[in-house]
Amino acid sequence: MAGENGNVIEHKAYARVGLLGNPSDVYYGRTISFSLGNFWASVRLQPSKELVIVPHPTHDLVQFESLSHMVNRLQAEGYYGGVRLLMAICKVFHNYCRDENISLREGNFTLSYDTNIPRQTGLSGSSAIVCAALSCFLDFYNVRHLIKVEVRPNLILNAEKELGIVAGLQDRVAQVYGGLVYMDFSKKYMEELGHGNYTPMDITILPPLYLVYAENPSDSGKVHSAVRQRWLDGDEFIISSMDEVANIALEGRAALLAKDYGKLVTLMNRNFDLRRSMFGDNALGALNIKMIEVARRVGAASKFTGSGGAAVVFCPDGPSQVELLEDAYHKAGFVIEPVKFIPSLLNDIDLKSISSK
């Protein structure tokens, strides 16, 4: 959106929850995901004489109280902030427009960002920063009508790939579209179109859900690596299990449309069980497993929102069960809060770019 002076552009991109079918998005599968209104990243673009990427005062810290302060911060936060993400999407956006013969107007800008998405919780904090920046570029260069909605998640993913981040399209689709989205990444779509087939769904069909997370880091790149190699090598167990995970999203779509929430419980739990059988407890981590089991002990359905660090939980028995759930998580040292749903983020120009396939 534009600021009061008509020059400043600011966009938000929200965290996302993989509800069903993940991680099959990187295995020609299907997923259902939604954008999470609880957390977001925002990027601000202001025209300027030179092109400037502004380091975040917290996330791109380069001044420390002492050597031990710096080392402790690196252990907790890692080496990377958001500056590299903004630089990467600048490059990817520029090269895409050049290759597609999309002319970009002259003029520079200053980019700054902020985020409240908890780090290493599997809520797609990195891609949210990239997604918000891309939205700013679409408006600054007035090319929203020229870069189709379906292509935008690929640009975001390509920017992250520039930095060696291992990920799939699911998260970026949810963040570009907003709301609730069913995604089919079947091989025929991926090879013919270069992206999946994405179907927005009515967010109001979802029952009340809860977000649970811990302060434990989880590197999803390492979590994915061994299973992906086994899949590439033709491991029958991994291939059949991943196919079943993909089918969970297909069944889940039908269950949600019918508001069959009993079926949703079964599918959410099965989704996690399949992930656990493929990846193993060592890869998932004891704290992540505990996060799931706390919910199950009170009869709630639970699964990871991504690759670990946070869970999405559903209480089929209503408010009394929610009270038990909240008490159990607080005693176990986890944070729990109601999921805030947000509707689709697409505007009229975006929708026209979808319909003009």
Coordinates of C-alpha atoms in Angstrom, one line a residue:
M1 CA 0.0 0.0 0.0
A2 CA 1.1 3.6 -0.6
G3 CA 1.8 6.0 2.2
E4 CA 0.2 9.4 2.7
N5 CA 2.8 11.1 0.5
G6 CA 2.0 8.7 -2.4
N7 CA 5.6 7.6 -2.6
V8 CA 6.2 5.2 0.2
I9 CA 5.1 1.6 -0.4
E10 CA 4.7 -0.9 2.4
H11 CA 3.5 -4.5 2.3
K12 CA 3.0 -7.3 4.8
A13 CA 3.4 -11.0 4.3
Y14 CA 2.1 -13.3 6.9
A15 CA 3.5 -16.5 8.5
R16 CA 2.0 -19.6 7.2
V17 CA 0.7 -22.9 8.6
G18 CA 0.9 -26.2 6.6
L19 CA -2.4 -27.7 7.6
L20 CA -2.3 -31.0 5.6
G21 CA -0.1 -32.7 3.1
N22 CA 3.3 -31.2 4.0
P23 CA 6.1 -32.0 3.3
S24 CA 4.8 -33.6 0.0
D25 CA 5.0 -30.3 -1.9
V26 CA 8.6 -31.0 -2.8
Y27 CA 7.7 -34.6 -3.9
Y28 CA 5.0 -33.8 -6.5
G29 CA 2.4 -34.0 -3.8
R30 CA -0.5 -31.9 -2.5
T31 CA -1.0 -29.6 0.4
I32 CA -3.5 -27.3 2.2
S33 CA -2.0 -24.3 3.9
F34 CA -3.2 -21.0 5.2
S35 CA -1.7 -17.6 6.1
L36 CA -1.4 -16.9 9.8
G37 CA -2.5 -13.5 11.0
N38 CA -0.7 -13.8 14.3
F39 CA 2.7 -13.0 12.8
W40 CA 4.0 -11.2 9.8
A41 CA 6.9 -9.5 8.1
S42 CA 6.7 -6.0 6.6
V43 CA 8.8 -4.3 4.0
R44 CA 8.9 -0.6 3.3
L45 CA 10.1 0.9 0.0
Q46 CA 10.8 4.6 -0.2
P47 CA 12.1 6.2 -3.4
S48 CA 15.7 7.5 -2.9
K49 CA 18.7 8.9 -4.9
E50 CA 20.7 5.7 -4.4
L51 CA 19.5 2.1 -3.9
V52 CA 19.9 1.3 -0.2
I53 CA 19.1 -1.9 1.8
V54 CA 18.7 -0.8 5.5
P55 CA 20.0 -3.4 8.1
H56 CA 17.5 -4.2 10.8
P57 CA 18.6 -2.8 14.2
T58 CA 18.0 -6.2 15.8
H59 CA 18.1 -8.9 13.2
D60 CA 21.2 -7.6 11.3
L61 CA 23.1 -6.6 14.4
V62 CA 26.8 -5.8 13.8
Q63 CA 27.7 -4.0 17.0
F64 CA 28.0 -6.0 20.2
E65 CA 28.8 -5.4 23.9
S66 CA 31.5 -8.0 24.0
L67 CA 32.9 -11.1 22.3
S68 CA 30.8 -13.4 24.4
H69 CA 27.7 -11.3 23.6
M70 CA 28.3 -11.8 19.9
V71 CA 29.0 -15.5 20.2
N72 CA 25.8 -16.1 22.4
R73 CA 23.8 -14.2 19.8
L74 CA 25.2 -16.2 16.9
Q75 CA 24.3 -19.4 18.7
A76 CA 20.8 -18.3 19.3
E77 CA 20.1 -16.3 16.1
G78 CA 22.5 -17.6 13.5
Y79 CA 24.7 -15.6 11.2
Y80 CA 22.0 -14.2 8.9
G81 CA 19.4 -11.5 9.1
G82 CA 17.1 -10.1 6.4
V83 CA 19.5 -8.0 4.3
R84 CA 20.7 -11.0 2.2
L85 CA 17.0 -11.9 1.6
L86 CA 16.2 -8.4 0.2
M87 CA 19.3 -8.5 -1.9
A88 CA 18.5 -11.9 -3.4
I89 CA 14.9 -10.9 -4.3
C90 CA 16.3 -7.7 -6.0
K91 CA 18.5 -9.8 -8.2
V92 CA 15.9 -12.5 -9.0
F93 CA 13.2 -9.9 -9.7
H94 CA 15.5 -7.9 -12.0
N95 CA 16.7 -11.0 -13.9
Y96 CA 13.1 -12.3 -14.3
C97 CA 11.9 -9.0 -15.8
R98 CA 14.9 -8.8 -18.1
D99 CA 14.3 -12.4 -19.3
E100 CA 10.6 -11.7 -19.8
N101 CA 11.1 -8.4 -21.6
I102 CA 9.3 -6.5 -18.8
S103 CA 10.7 -3.0 -18.8
L104 CA 11.4 -1.4 -15.5
R105 CA 11.2 2.4 -14.9
E106 CA 14.2 4.3 -13.8
G107 CA 14.6 5.3 -10.2
N108 CA 16.1 3.9 -7.0
F109 CA 14.7 3.1 -3.6
T110 CA 15.5 2.4 0.1
L111 CA 14.3 -0.9 1.4
S112 CA 13.8 -1.6 5.1
Y113 CA 12.0 -4.4 6.9
D114 CA 10.6 -5.6 10.2
T115 CA 9.3 -8.9 11.4
N116 CA 7.7 -10.4 14.4
I117 CA 7.7 -14.0 13.2
P118 CA 9.5 -16.2 15.7
R119 CA 12.8 -17.6 14.3
Q120 CA 13.2 -21.3 13.6
T121 CA 9.6 -22.2 14.3
G122 CA 8.7 -23.6 10.9
L123 CA 6.4 -20.6 10.2
S124 CA 8.3 -19.3 7.1
G125 CA 9.8 -16.2 8.4
S126 CA 12.4 -15.9 5.7
S127 CA 10.0 -16.2 2.8
A128 CA 7.7 -13.7 4.4
I129 CA 10.4 -11.0 4.1
V130 CA 11.0 -11.9 0.5
C131 CA 7.3 -12.0 -0.3
A132 CA 6.6 -8.6 1.2
A133 CA 9.6 -7.1 -0.8
L134 CA 8.3 -8.6 -4.0
S135 CA 4.9 -7.0 -3.4
C136 CA 6.6 -3.6 -3.0
F137 CA 8.5 -4.1 -6.3
L138 CA 5.2 -5.0 -8.1
D139 CA 3.8 -1.6 -7.1
F140 CA 6.9 0.5 -7.4
Y141 CA 7.5 -0.6 -11.0
N142 CA 3.8 -1.0 -11.7
V143 CA 4.1 -4.5 -13.0
R144 CA 1.6 -6.3 -10.9
H145 CA -0.5 -7.0 -14.0
L146 CA 2.5 -8.4 -15.9
I147 CA 3.8 -10.9 -13.3
K148 CA 1.2 -13.6 -12.8
V149 CA 0.2 -14.6 -9.3
E150 CA 1.1 -18.3 -10.0
V151 CA 4.7 -17.3 -10.9
R152 CA 5.4 -15.1 -7.8
P153 CA 6.0 -18.0 -5.4
N154 CA 8.7 -19.3 -7.8
L155 CA 10.4 -15.9 -7.7
I156 CA 10.4 -16.0 -3.9
L157 CA 11.7 -19.5 -3.8
N158 CA 14.4 -18.7 -6.4
A159 CA 15.6 -15.8 -4.2
E160 CA 15.9 -18.2 -1.2
K161 CA 17.7 -20.8 -3.4
E162 CA 20.3 -18.1 -4.2
L163 CA 21.2 -18.3 -0.5
G164 CA 21.2 -22.1 -0.3
I165 CA 17.9 -22.3 1.6
V166 CA 16.2 -25.7 1.2
A167 CA 12.5 -25.3 0.7
G168 CA 9.4 -26.0 -1.4
L169 CA 6.7 -23.8 -3.1
Q170 CA 4.0 -24.5 -0.5
D171 CA 4.9 -21.7 1.9
R172 CA 5.4 -19.1 -0.8
V173 CA 2.0 -19.9 -2.4
A174 CA 0.2 -19.4 1.0
Q175 CA 2.0 -16.1 1.5
V176 CA 1.3 -14.8 -2.0
Y177 CA -2.3 -15.8 -2.0
G178 CA -3.3 -15.3 1.6
G179 CA -6.2 -17.1 3.1
L180 CA -6.7 -20.9 2.7
V181 CA -5.2 -22.6 -0.4
Y182 CA -5.3 -26.1 -1.8
M183 CA -2.2 -26.9 -3.8
D184 CA -1.5 -29.7 -6.3
F185 CA 2.1 -30.1 -7.2
S186 CA 1.6 -33.1 -9.5
K187 CA 4.4 -33.8 -11.9
K188 CA 2.3 -32.9 -14.9
Y189 CA 1.7 -29.4 -13.5
M190 CA 5.2 -28.8 -12.4
E191 CA 6.7 -29.9 -15.7
E192 CA 4.1 -28.2 -18.0
L193 CA 3.6 -25.0 -16.1
G194 CA 6.7 -24.7 -13.9
H195 CA 4.4 -24.4 -10.9
G196 CA 1.5 -26.2 -9.2
N197 CA -2.2 -25.8 -9.6
Y198 CA -3.5 -23.5 -6.8
T199 CA -7.1 -23.3 -5.7
P200 CA -8.1 -20.7 -3.0
M201 CA -10.7 -22.0 -0.5
D202 CA -13.1 -20.2 1.8
I203 CA -11.2 -19.5 5.1
T204 CA -14.4 -19.7 7.1
I205 CA -14.7 -23.5 6.6
L206 CA -11.8 -23.9 9.1
P207 CA -12.7 -24.7 12.7
P208 CA -10.9 -22.9 15.6
L209 CA -7.3 -23.9 15.6
Y210 CA -4.4 -23.2 18.0
L211 CA -0.7 -22.5 17.4
V212 CA 1.9 -23.9 19.7
Y213 CA 5.6 -23.2 19.5
A214 CA 8.8 -23.5 21.4
E215 CA 12.0 -21.5 21.5
N216 CA 14.1 -24.5 20.0
P217 CA 15.9 -24.0 16.7
S218 CA 15.1 -26.5 13.9
D219 CA 17.1 -26.5 10.7
S220 CA 14.5 -27.8 8.1
G221 CA 17.3 -28.1 5.5
K222 CA 18.9 -30.9 7.5
V223 CA 15.6 -32.5 8.3
H224 CA 14.7 -32.8 4.6
S225 CA 18.0 -34.0 3.3
A226 CA 18.2 -37.8 4.0
V227 CA 14.5 -38.4 3.1
R228 CA 14.8 -36.5 -0.1
Q229 CA 17.9 -38.6 -1.2
R230 CA 16.0 -41.8 -0.4
W231 CA 13.1 -40.6 -2.5
L232 CA 15.4 -39.8 -5.4
D233 CA 17.0 -43.2 -5.0
G234 CA 13.6 -44.9 -5.5
D235 CA 13.1 -46.0 -1.9
E236 CA 9.6 -47.7 -2.0
F237 CA 8.8 -47.0 1.6
I238 CA 9.5 -43.2 1.3
I239 CA 7.7 -43.0 -2.1
S240 CA 4.5 -44.8 -0.9
S241 CA 4.5 -42.9 2.4
M242 CA 4.9 -39.5 0.6
D243 CA 2.1 -40.5 -1.7
E244 CA -0.1 -41.1 1.3
V245 CA 0.8 -37.8 2.8
A246 CA -0.2 -36.1 -0.5
N247 CA -3.5 -38.0 -0.4
I248 CA -4.2 -36.7 3.1
A249 CA -4.5 -33.2 1.5
L250 CA -6.9 -34.5 -1.1
E251 CA -9.1 -36.2 1.6
G252 CA -8.7 -33.1 3.8
R253 CA -10.1 -30.8 1.1
A254 CA -13.2 -33.0 0.9
A255 CA -13.5 -33.2 4.7
L256 CA -13.2 -29.4 5.1
L257 CA -15.7 -28.7 2.4
A258 CA -18.1 -31.1 4.1
K259 CA -17.1 -29.6 7.5
D260 CA -16.3 -33.2 8.6
Y261 CA -14.0 -32.2 11.5
G262 CA -13.9 -35.7 12.9
K263 CA -12.1 -36.7 9.7
L264 CA -9.8 -33.7 10.1
V265 CA -8.6 -35.0 13.4
T266 CA -7.7 -38.4 11.8
L267 CA -5.9 -36.8 8.9
M268 CA -3.9 -34.3 11.0
N269 CA -2.7 -37.1 13.3
R270 CA -1.9 -39.4 10.4
N271 CA 0.0 -36.7 8.6
F272 CA 2.4 -36.4 11.6
D273 CA 2.7 -40.1 12.1
L274 CA 3.8 -40.6 8.5
R275 CA 6.3 -37.8 8.8
R276 CA 7.7 -39.4 12.0
S277 CA 8.0 -42.8 10.3
M278 CA 9.9 -41.4 7.3
F279 CA 12.2 -38.9 9.1
G280 CA 12.7 -40.7 12.4
D281 CA 12.8 -39.3 16.0
N282 CA 16.4 -38.1 15.8
A283 CA 15.6 -35.8 12.9
L284 CA 12.3 -34.5 14.5
G285 CA 13.9 -33.8 17.9
A286 CA 12.6 -34.7 21.3
L287 CA 11.1 -31.3 22.1
N288 CA 9.2 -31.3 18.8
I289 CA 7.8 -34.8 19.5
K290 CA 6.8 -33.7 23.0
M291 CA 4.9 -30.7 21.5
I292 CA 2.8 -33.1 19.5
E293 CA 2.3 -35.6 22.3
V294 CA 1.1 -33.0 24.8
A295 CA -1.9 -32.4 22.5
R296 CA -2.6 -36.0 21.9
R297 CA -2.8 -36.7 25.6
V298 CA -5.8 -34.5 25.9
G299 CA -7.4 -35.9 22.8
A300 CA -6.5 -33.0 20.4
A301 CA -5.2 -33.4 16.9
S302 CA -1.8 -32.0 16.2
K303 CA 0.9 -31.8 13.6
F304 CA 3.9 -29.6 12.6
T305 CA 3.1 -26.3 10.8
G306 CA 6.3 -26.9 8.8
S307 CA 9.3 -29.0 9.6
G308 CA 9.3 -28.5 13.4
G309 CA 9.4 -25.8 15.9
A310 CA 5.7 -25.1 15.9
A311 CA 2.5 -27.1 15.8
V312 CA -1.1 -26.5 14.7
V313 CA -3.7 -28.1 17.0
F314 CA -7.4 -28.8 16.8
C315 CA -9.7 -29.5 19.7
P316 CA -12.7 -31.4 18.4
D317 CA -14.5 -31.4 21.8
G318 CA -14.6 -27.7 22.1
P319 CA -13.9 -25.1 24.9
S320 CA -13.4 -27.6 27.8
Q321 CA -10.8 -29.5 25.9
V322 CA -9.1 -26.2 24.9
E323 CA -8.8 -25.4 28.6
L324 CA -7.1 -28.7 29.2
L325 CA -4.8 -28.1 26.2
E326 CA -3.8 -24.7 27.4
D327 CA -3.0 -25.9 30.9
A328 CA -1.0 -28.9 29.6
Y329 CA 1.1 -26.7 27.2
H330 CA 1.8 -24.1 29.8
K331 CA 3.0 -26.8 32.3
A332 CA 5.2 -28.2 29.5
G333 CA 6.8 -24.8 28.9
F334 CA 5.3 -24.1 25.4
V335 CA 3.6 -21.0 24.1
I336 CA 0.0 -21.5 22.9
E337 CA -2.4 -19.0 21.2
P338 CA -5.5 -19.1 19.1
V339 CA -4.9 -19.0 15.3
K340 CA -5.9 -15.7 13.7
F341 CA -7.2 -16.3 10.2
I342 CA -6.9 -13.8 7.4
P343 CA -8.8 -13.7 4.1
S344 CA -7.2 -13.8 0.7
L345 CA -4.6 -11.0 0.0
L346 CA -5.2 -10.8 -3.8
N347 CA -6.6 -7.6 -5.3
D348 CA -8.5 -7.1 -8.5
I349 CA -5.3 -6.8 -10.6
D350 CA -3.9 -10.0 -9.1
L351 CA -7.1 -11.9 -9.8
K352 CA -7.1 -10.7 -13.4
S353 CA -3.6 -12.1 -13.8
I354 CA -4.8 -15.5 -12.7
S355 CA -7.8 -15.5 -15.0
S356 CA -5.6 -14.6 -18.1
K357 CA -3.8 -17.9 -18.3

